[in-house]
Amino acid sequence: MIRASTLLAAGLALGTAPALAAGPDLGQVQQSATNWPAIGMFLFFVLFTLGITYRAAKGSKSAADFYAAGGGISAGTNSLAIAGDYMSAASFLGISGLVYSSGFDGLIYSTGFLVGWPIVLFLIAERLRNLGKFTFADVASFRLDQTSIRIISATGTLVVVAFYLIAQMVGAGKLIQLLFGLPYLYAVVLVGALMIIYVAFGGMKATTWVQVIKACLLLGGASFMAGAVLYHYGFSPEKLFASAVQTHPKGDAIMAPGGLVTNPIDSISLGVGLMFGTAGLPHILMRFFTVSDAQAARKSVFYATGLIGYFYILTFIIGFGGIAMLMSDPSYFKLGADGTTYDKIKDMLGGTNMVAVNLANAVGGPYFLGFISAVAFATILAVVAGLTLAGASAISHDLYAQVFARGRTTEKAEVNLSKASAVGIGIVAIVLGYIFENQNVAFMVGLAFSVAASCNFPVLAMSILWRGTTTWGALIGGLVGLVAAVTMVVLSDAVWVKTFGHPAPLFPYANPALFSMPLAFLTIWAVSTIDRTRRGNRERAAFEAQYVRSETGIGASGAHAH
C-alpha cells in the first residue's frame, strides 16, 4: 500500500511553473509496495482505450481522419478532450500540494494556467479553424512563404514537444514507481508503448477519446474527493478554512498572498509564460481542427474553460482538505527517531505532491486510493499521446509534405510517415526518459512554455492579426524568440547553478517569457517594417483575403466525417 514506510520521495519543486506544467519533479524515489487495486483499475482503463483505438484505426482512412479526426468531433466532446489535454497529473497533484504547503498562494499557478484560455478564445480559436487544416503552421504560413514559416513553426513545435515529453516520461516513471510499486524502467516503457499504439494506430480519434475518458475520470474523482472533504465539514467552507488555519504551522498566513512568489518581476514573467504559452502549445492548438467549423471551435474553448476552472477549484478544496484532515494524522508522515514527532510539510509520505493521493485514502479507503493512482497514470498517458501526435504531425505534414516534397506526395505516404514518426518519437521518449531519470527536469518544461510563448505564439498571432507581417519578419522574430528563451533558461538558476554548478546565475529570473516574448514581437515588427522586397509587398497585399476568410470561414475546410 502507498502508506507503507517505504513510500519516500523528494517533494514537488515548489515555486517553479515547470514542475507543475509537466509533472511533479519527484527526484529520488524509493519503490513502494505493489498497489494491486491501482494496477487493476489502470489495466481496465488501458484495455478499454485499446478497444477504442482498434475501432478508431478501422475508421481512419485519410489524412483528415488521422490528423483531425475528420473534423467530426462535436464541441462538447472536444471541450472534454481539450480539458483532458490540459489537466495534467501535475495540475492535480502539484497544485493541491502547493495549496497544502503555502495555502492561498497555491492558486497563483491555477490562475496562470486558466487565464490563458480567454486569449485562446478571443484571439486564436475561430481564426485557427478558419485558416488551417491540420497544424498551426498551416495558419502561420497562409499568406507567407510556406517553406520558411513551416520550418520555424515545426522547429518550435518539436522543441516544445521534446522537452515537454521528456519531463512527462520522467514524471510518469517516478509517479508509477511511487504509486504502483512498478520499477521505473517498466513504467517508462509501458507509457511509451501505449502512446505509440494510441497515436500510430488510432490517430486523433483514439487520442481524443483517451483524453475524454481521462478527463471524465479525473473530474469525477476530484469531485468526489472535494465533496467528501466538504461533507466532513458540513459543506461549510468557513469551517474547513478555520480548521486548516488552526492546523497549519503558518496559521493565518496561509490565507494571505505573498507566501510563495515574492519577486514581482519573476511573478509577472511566470504569469506571462503560463498565459501566452498556453496559446502556443501545439498539442492544444491541434484540437481546433477536429471540429466542424469555427463556431464549434469557439464553443469548445468556452466549455473547456469552464471545466478547467471547475477543476482548479476542486484542487483548492483538496489542498485545504489535506491541511485539515492529514496534518494531524501521524500515519501519513515519516516519523522522527522518537516515533512521534514529524514536520507537517516536509515529512509527508511521498512529499507534498502526494497530498491528493493520501487524501484519497483518508476519505475513500484503499480502493479509492487505487482509483486516484490509476487516474494519475492515465492522465500522463493521455497527455503524452497528444504531444506525440503533435510532434509526428510537424514531421510528416509540415516538414516532409510541404517543405521536402513540396506538396508532391500522397495522403497515404504522409499518414504512413506520421505513424512511423510516432513510433520514432515514442522510442526516443523512452530512451530519454530513462537517461534523465535522476535529473531535475523542471527547467525542461519551463523551456517548453517559454518557447511556446516566445516563438509559436508571436509568429501565429502576428501572421493572423497584423497586416504588415512578412516572411522575413516572422522567420527572424520566431528564431530570436526561440534562441532568447532557450538561452535565458540555460543561464537561469535552474540550469546554470543547479545543473552546471556555477556559483551564481547569469540571468536572474526563473521565467524568461517577460523578456523573450516581447523581444520576438519587437523583432517581427522591426524586420517586417524594413522589409520592402517584392515578396513582402505581395504578402501585405494578401492580408485582406486572409482577414475575410479568418473572420467569415468562407473557403475553410469542412468536416470530413461525422
Coordinates of N, CA and C in Angstrom, one line a residue, residues 120-121 123-140 142 279 281-282 284-289 291 293-294 297 301 456 460-461 463-464 549-551 556-557:
V120 N -6.9 32.4 -25.9 CA -7.2 31.4 -27.0 C -8.6 31.6 -27.5
L121 N -9.6 31.9 -26.7 CA -11.0 32.0 -27.1 C -11.1 33.2 -28.0
L123 N -8.7 35.4 -29.5 CA -7.7 35.7 -30.5 C -7.4 34.6 -31.4
I124 N -7.6 33.3 -31.0 CA -7.0 32.2 -31.7 C -8.0 31.3 -32.3
A125 N -8.9 30.8 -31.5 CA -9.7 29.6 -31.8 C -10.4 29.7 -33.2
E126 N -11.3 30.7 -33.4 CA -12.0 30.7 -34.6 C -11.1 30.9 -35.8
R127 N -10.2 31.8 -35.7 CA -9.3 32.1 -36.8 C -8.4 30.9 -37.2
L128 N -8.0 30.2 -36.2 CA -7.2 29.0 -36.4 C -8.0 28.0 -37.2
R129 N -9.3 27.7 -36.8 CA -10.1 26.8 -37.5 C -10.4 27.2 -38.9
N130 N -10.6 28.5 -39.2 CA -11.0 29.0 -40.5 C -9.8 29.0 -41.5
L131 N -8.6 29.2 -40.9 CA -7.4 29.3 -41.8 C -6.6 28.0 -42.0
G132 N -6.7 27.1 -41.0 CA -5.8 26.0 -41.0 C -6.5 24.7 -41.4
K133 N -5.7 23.6 -41.4 CA -6.2 22.3 -41.8 C -5.9 21.3 -40.8
F134 N -4.6 21.1 -40.5 CA -4.1 20.1 -39.5 C -3.3 20.7 -38.4
T135 N -2.4 21.6 -38.7 CA -1.5 22.1 -37.7 C -1.5 23.7 -37.7
F136 N -0.9 24.3 -36.6 CA -0.9 25.7 -36.6 C 0.0 26.3 -37.6
A137 N 1.0 25.5 -38.1 CA 1.9 26.0 -39.2 C 1.1 26.3 -40.5
D138 N 0.0 25.6 -40.7 CA -0.9 25.9 -41.8 C -1.4 27.3 -41.8
V139 N -1.7 27.8 -40.5 CA -2.2 29.1 -40.3 C -1.1 30.1 -40.5
A140 N 0.0 29.9 -39.8 CA 1.1 30.9 -39.9 C 1.6 31.1 -41.3
F142 N -0.2 30.8 -44.1 CA -1.3 31.0 -45.0 C -1.0 32.0 -46.2
A279 N -1.4 29.5 -25.4 CA -1.8 29.8 -26.8 C -0.8 29.4 -27.8
L281 N 0.9 26.2 -27.4 CA 1.2 24.7 -27.2 C 0.6 24.0 -28.4
P282 N 1.5 23.3 -29.2 CA 1.0 22.7 -30.4 C -0.1 21.6 -30.2
I284 N -2.3 21.5 -28.0 CA -3.6 22.2 -27.7 C -4.2 22.8 -29.0
L285 N -3.4 23.5 -29.8 CA -3.8 24.1 -31.0 C -4.4 23.1 -32.0
M286 N -3.8 21.9 -32.0 CA -4.3 20.9 -33.0 C -5.8 20.6 -32.7
R287 N -6.2 20.7 -31.5 CA -7.6 20.3 -31.2 C -8.7 21.1 -31.9
F288 N -8.3 22.3 -32.4 CA -9.3 23.2 -33.0 C -9.6 22.8 -34.4
F289 N -8.8 21.9 -35.0 CA -9.0 21.4 -36.3 C -9.9 20.1 -36.3
V291 N -12.9 19.9 -35.0 CA -14.4 20.3 -35.0 C -14.8 20.7 -36.4
D293 N -16.5 23.4 -37.6 CA -16.4 24.8 -38.0 C -15.9 25.7 -36.9
A294 N -15.8 27.0 -37.2 CA -15.2 28.0 -36.2 C -16.2 28.1 -35.0
A297 N -15.4 25.5 -32.7 CA -14.1 25.7 -32.1 C -14.2 26.7 -30.9
V301 N -13.7 25.9 -26.7 CA -12.8 26.7 -25.8 C -13.7 27.2 -24.6
N456 N 6.2 30.3 -30.9 CA 5.0 29.8 -31.5 C 3.9 30.9 -31.5
L460 N 2.4 33.0 -34.7 CA 1.0 32.8 -35.0 C 0.1 34.0 -34.9
A461 N 0.3 34.8 -33.8 CA -0.6 36.0 -33.6 C -0.3 37.1 -34.7
S463 N 1.1 36.8 -37.7 CA 0.7 36.4 -39.0 C -0.8 36.5 -39.2
I464 N -1.6 36.3 -38.2 CA -3.1 36.4 -38.3 C -3.6 37.9 -38.1
R549 N -11.3 35.5 -44.8 CA -11.5 34.0 -44.5 C -11.4 33.8 -43.0
S550 N -10.5 34.4 -42.3 CA -10.4 34.2 -40.9 C -11.6 34.6 -40.1
E551 N -12.3 35.7 -40.6 CA -13.5 36.2 -39.8 C -14.8 35.5 -40.3
A556 N -13.0 27.8 -45.9 CA -12.4 27.0 -44.9 C -12.8 25.5 -45.2
S557 N -11.9 24.6 -44.8 CA -12.2 23.2 -44.9 C -13.3 22.8 -44.0

